[in-house]
């Protein structure tokens, strides 16, 4: 057990963080998507600590975070999509799967020949990358399978006493994890995780159709299931029941779940009928706001130890695809 300190991001706390990273310790850092559990991406023993702290199986590869596209190319094989997408979308919430070079330890990639890379845009994270001379491996800073953290408090409540330091930069901007695009075969870019960078934006920029293994049945995975693609993930402890998009208009009949059960109802926008324990992710159904509030609402409700949480799915358009995906996985345990 160690005492975990939460420090507001500042010059002094950033410096302290860099020292811990240089010594091979993992620390929790803000990114523009969710908080990450960062450690030296080129150091086997530092990488091992990430897996230990999260309780993450070693078969689940990590994302490496770099300060620039040039630095990415030092450790990953170039291809024309890497340069093109890197120039267009980095720094930002896009992760690319490319062939790795030998400088990246097998532990980071679960023994695969490919590596997940991105250049994050959060200024605190970037200032740390500017100071060190190695990339940072950083999965979301939550215990394996649980809801991702969008505030320093979320990290503290789940990983407290397992890490030395959490840098607090307030709530994250996007609230869900980066979009993951597999570009190992530049002729067949494939979406592996929906996120803030939309498939339609990627298609417009590339001028090609992007494959979706879920709908195209073209899964190019080398050998294993990547847990971000696991059916159950992002799960709160409380049972979660999904309501179809549009439920906010009429509400649900609470009598259905009358009795001793303690429940909460979460709508994507402020509903017409408001009862006890009614929540909404955005006043007017703004998708960015829904995404930003999603995980923090799930964290808050989970701490209330209710019997069941009903949550309305947003439309599947645009950023809604990512939110639908996270909610389907979060509810998978309850629906088994
Ligand atoms: O927004 C984000 O991407 C956040 C922040 C901290 O950067 N990170 C994040 O990492 O979400 P993590 O580890 O929670 O999710 C990374 C996902 C996992 O599902 C992993 O299986 C997949 O990326 N992944 C990593 N390397 C891969 C590879 N070589 N091929 C396919 N999937 C890979
Ligand atoms: Mg994660």
mmCIF file of N, CA and C and ligand atoms in Angstrom, residues 31 33-36 56 60-63 65 95 97 112 114-116 118 138-140 177-178 180 192-193 221 226-228, ligand 1:
data_model
loop_
_atom_site.group_PDB
_atom_site.id
_atom_site.type_symbol
_atom_site.label_atom_id
_atom_site.label_comp_id
_atom_site.label_asym_id
_atom_site.label_seq_id
_atom_site.Cartn_x
_atom_site.Cartn_y
_atom_site.Cartn_z
ATOM 1 N N UNK A 31 -5.734 13.152 -20.041
ATOM 2 C CA UNK A 31 -5.633 13.340 -21.488
ATOM 3 C C UNK A 31 -6.927 14.032 -21.903
ATOM 4 N N UNK A 33 -9.223 12.714 -23.542
ATOM 5 C CA UNK A 33 -10.311 11.725 -23.622
ATOM 6 C C UNK A 33 -10.720 11.249 -22.230
ATOM 7 N N UNK A 34 -9.827 10.493 -21.597
ATOM 8 C CA UNK A 34 -10.041 10.016 -20.224
ATOM 9 C C UNK A 34 -8.685 10.103 -19.515
ATOM 10 N N UNK A 35 -8.669 9.923 -18.181
ATOM 11 C CA UNK A 35 -7.374 9.898 -17.483
ATOM 12 C C UNK A 35 -6.647 8.602 -17.842
ATOM 13 N N UNK A 36 -5.328 8.703 -18.014
ATOM 14 C CA UNK A 36 -4.527 7.547 -18.377
ATOM 15 C C UNK A 36 -3.583 7.156 -17.249
ATOM 16 N N UNK A 56 -4.811 -5.863 -15.256
ATOM 17 C CA UNK A 56 -5.094 -6.069 -16.685
ATOM 18 C C UNK A 56 -4.356 -7.292 -17.198
ATOM 19 N N UNK A 60 -3.630 -7.938 -23.288
ATOM 20 C CA UNK A 60 -4.314 -6.727 -23.760
ATOM 21 C C UNK A 60 -3.290 -5.620 -24.033
ATOM 22 N N UNK A 61 -2.987 -5.347 -25.305
ATOM 23 C CA UNK A 61 -1.921 -4.395 -25.632
ATOM 24 C C UNK A 61 -2.255 -2.950 -25.251
ATOM 25 N N UNK A 62 -1.194 -2.149 -25.083
ATOM 26 C CA UNK A 62 -1.354 -0.765 -24.616
ATOM 27 C C UNK A 62 -1.227 0.229 -25.771
ATOM 28 N N UNK A 63 -1.692 1.452 -25.532
ATOM 29 C CA UNK A 63 -1.485 2.536 -26.506
ATOM 30 C C UNK A 63 -0.223 3.301 -26.094
ATOM 31 N N UNK A 65 1.886 6.802 -26.322
ATOM 32 C CA UNK A 65 1.632 8.221 -26.564
ATOM 33 C C UNK A 65 2.959 8.932 -26.849
ATOM 34 N N UNK A 95 -6.253 7.089 -32.326
ATOM 35 C CA UNK A 95 -5.193 6.094 -32.146
ATOM 36 C C UNK A 95 -5.090 5.275 -33.419
ATOM 37 N N UNK A 97 -3.334 1.948 -35.457
ATOM 38 C CA UNK A 97 -2.627 0.666 -35.311
ATOM 39 C C UNK A 97 -1.733 0.505 -36.537
ATOM 40 N N UNK A 112 2.254 -8.774 -30.136
ATOM 41 C CA UNK A 112 1.840 -8.583 -31.538
ATOM 42 C C UNK A 112 2.891 -7.763 -32.294
ATOM 43 N N UNK A 114 2.070 -5.407 -34.256
ATOM 44 C CA UNK A 114 1.520 -4.062 -34.448
ATOM 45 C C UNK A 114 1.544 -3.299 -33.136
ATOM 46 N N UNK A 115 1.418 -1.976 -33.246
ATOM 47 C CA UNK A 115 1.389 -1.145 -32.043
ATOM 48 C C UNK A 115 0.338 -0.038 -32.213
ATOM 49 N N UNK A 116 -0.294 0.299 -31.091
ATOM 50 C CA UNK A 116 -1.279 1.388 -31.080
ATOM 51 C C UNK A 116 -0.554 2.676 -30.701
ATOM 52 N N UNK A 118 -0.599 7.178 -30.527
ATOM 53 C CA UNK A 118 -1.317 8.445 -30.698
ATOM 54 C C UNK A 118 -0.521 9.595 -30.109
ATOM 55 N N UNK A 138 -0.078 4.303 -21.992
ATOM 56 C CA UNK A 138 -1.130 4.735 -21.064
ATOM 57 C C UNK A 138 -2.488 4.160 -21.429
ATOM 58 N N UNK A 139 -2.908 3.137 -20.681
ATOM 59 C CA UNK A 139 -4.302 2.715 -20.793
ATOM 60 C C UNK A 139 -5.158 3.645 -19.944
ATOM 61 N N UNK A 140 -6.465 3.537 -20.050
ATOM 62 C CA UNK A 140 -7.319 4.306 -19.152
ATOM 63 C C UNK A 140 -7.006 3.910 -17.708
ATOM 64 N N UNK A 177 -12.979 7.417 -24.721
ATOM 65 C CA UNK A 177 -11.645 7.108 -25.226
ATOM 66 C C UNK A 177 -11.518 7.406 -26.720
ATOM 67 N N UNK A 178 -10.257 7.502 -27.144
ATOM 68 C CA UNK A 178 -9.938 7.835 -28.533
ATOM 69 C C UNK A 178 -10.526 6.834 -29.528
ATOM 70 N N UNK A 180 -10.099 4.290 -32.458
ATOM 71 C CA UNK A 180 -8.960 3.449 -32.875
ATOM 72 C C UNK A 180 -9.166 2.977 -34.316
ATOM 73 N N UNK A 192 -11.605 0.076 -35.122
ATOM 74 C CA UNK A 192 -11.623 -0.910 -34.040
ATOM 75 C C UNK A 192 -12.354 -0.382 -32.808
ATOM 76 N N UNK A 193 -12.423 0.938 -32.670
ATOM 77 C CA UNK A 193 -13.182 1.506 -31.541
ATOM 78 C C UNK A 193 -13.715 2.867 -31.977
ATOM 79 N N UNK A 221 -7.824 -9.275 -37.165
ATOM 80 C CA UNK A 221 -6.976 -9.457 -36.000
ATOM 81 C C UNK A 221 -6.007 -10.603 -36.105
ATOM 82 N N UNK A 226 -8.963 -8.431 -28.584
ATOM 83 C CA UNK A 226 -8.440 -7.284 -27.855
ATOM 84 C C UNK A 226 -9.549 -6.822 -26.913
ATOM 85 N N UNK A 227 -9.258 -6.765 -25.605
ATOM 86 C CA UNK A 227 -10.329 -6.529 -24.643
ATOM 87 C C UNK A 227 -11.144 -5.253 -24.853
ATOM 88 N N UNK A 228 -10.598 -4.233 -25.495
ATOM 89 C CA UNK A 228 -11.433 -3.075 -25.803
ATOM 90 C C UNK A 228 -12.560 -3.482 -26.724
HETATM 91 O O1 LIG B 1 -8.280 7.743 -25.229
HETATM 92 C C1 LIG B 1 -7.563 6.742 -25.074
HETATM 93 O O2 LIG B 1 -7.227 6.009 -26.019
HETATM 94 C C2 LIG B 1 -7.095 6.439 -23.652
HETATM 95 C C3 LIG B 1 -6.150 7.539 -23.218
HETATM 96 C C4 LIG B 1 -5.544 7.294 -21.863
HETATM 97 O O3 LIG B 1 -5.179 7.761 -24.188
HETATM 98 N N1 LIG B 1 -6.438 5.155 -23.594
HETATM 99 C C5 LIG B 1 -7.129 3.985 -23.688
HETATM 100 O O4 LIG B 1 -6.332 2.868 -23.528
HETATM 101 O O5 LIG B 1 -8.322 3.925 -23.882
HETATM 102 P P1 LIG B 1 -6.920 1.429 -23.193
HETATM 103 O O6 LIG B 1 -5.748 0.570 -22.936
HETATM 104 O O7 LIG B 1 -7.925 1.541 -22.114
HETATM 105 O O8 LIG B 1 -7.570 0.969 -24.544
HETATM 106 C C6 LIG B 1 -6.713 0.690 -25.630
HETATM 107 C C7 LIG B 1 -7.344 -0.289 -26.550
HETATM 108 C C8 LIG B 1 -7.499 -1.662 -25.941
HETATM 109 O O9 LIG B 1 -8.791 -2.115 -26.235
HETATM 110 C C9 LIG B 1 -6.465 -2.498 -26.673
HETATM 111 O O10 LIG B 1 -6.894 -3.822 -26.776
HETATM 112 C C10 LIG B 1 -6.396 -1.787 -28.003
HETATM 113 O O11 LIG B 1 -6.487 -0.434 -27.685
HETATM 114 N N2 LIG B 1 -5.094 -2.019 -28.651
HETATM 115 C C11 LIG B 1 -3.866 -1.661 -28.227
HETATM 116 N N3 LIG B 1 -2.904 -2.066 -29.059
HETATM 117 C C12 LIG B 1 -3.523 -2.699 -30.071
HETATM 118 C C13 LIG B 1 -3.079 -3.353 -31.241
HETATM 119 N N4 LIG B 1 -1.786 -3.429 -31.545
HETATM 120 N N5 LIG B 1 -4.008 -3.893 -32.058
HETATM 121 C C14 LIG B 1 -5.325 -3.807 -31.747
HETATM 122 N N6 LIG B 1 -5.821 -3.199 -30.634
HETATM 123 C C15 LIG B 1 -4.930 -2.666 -29.818
#
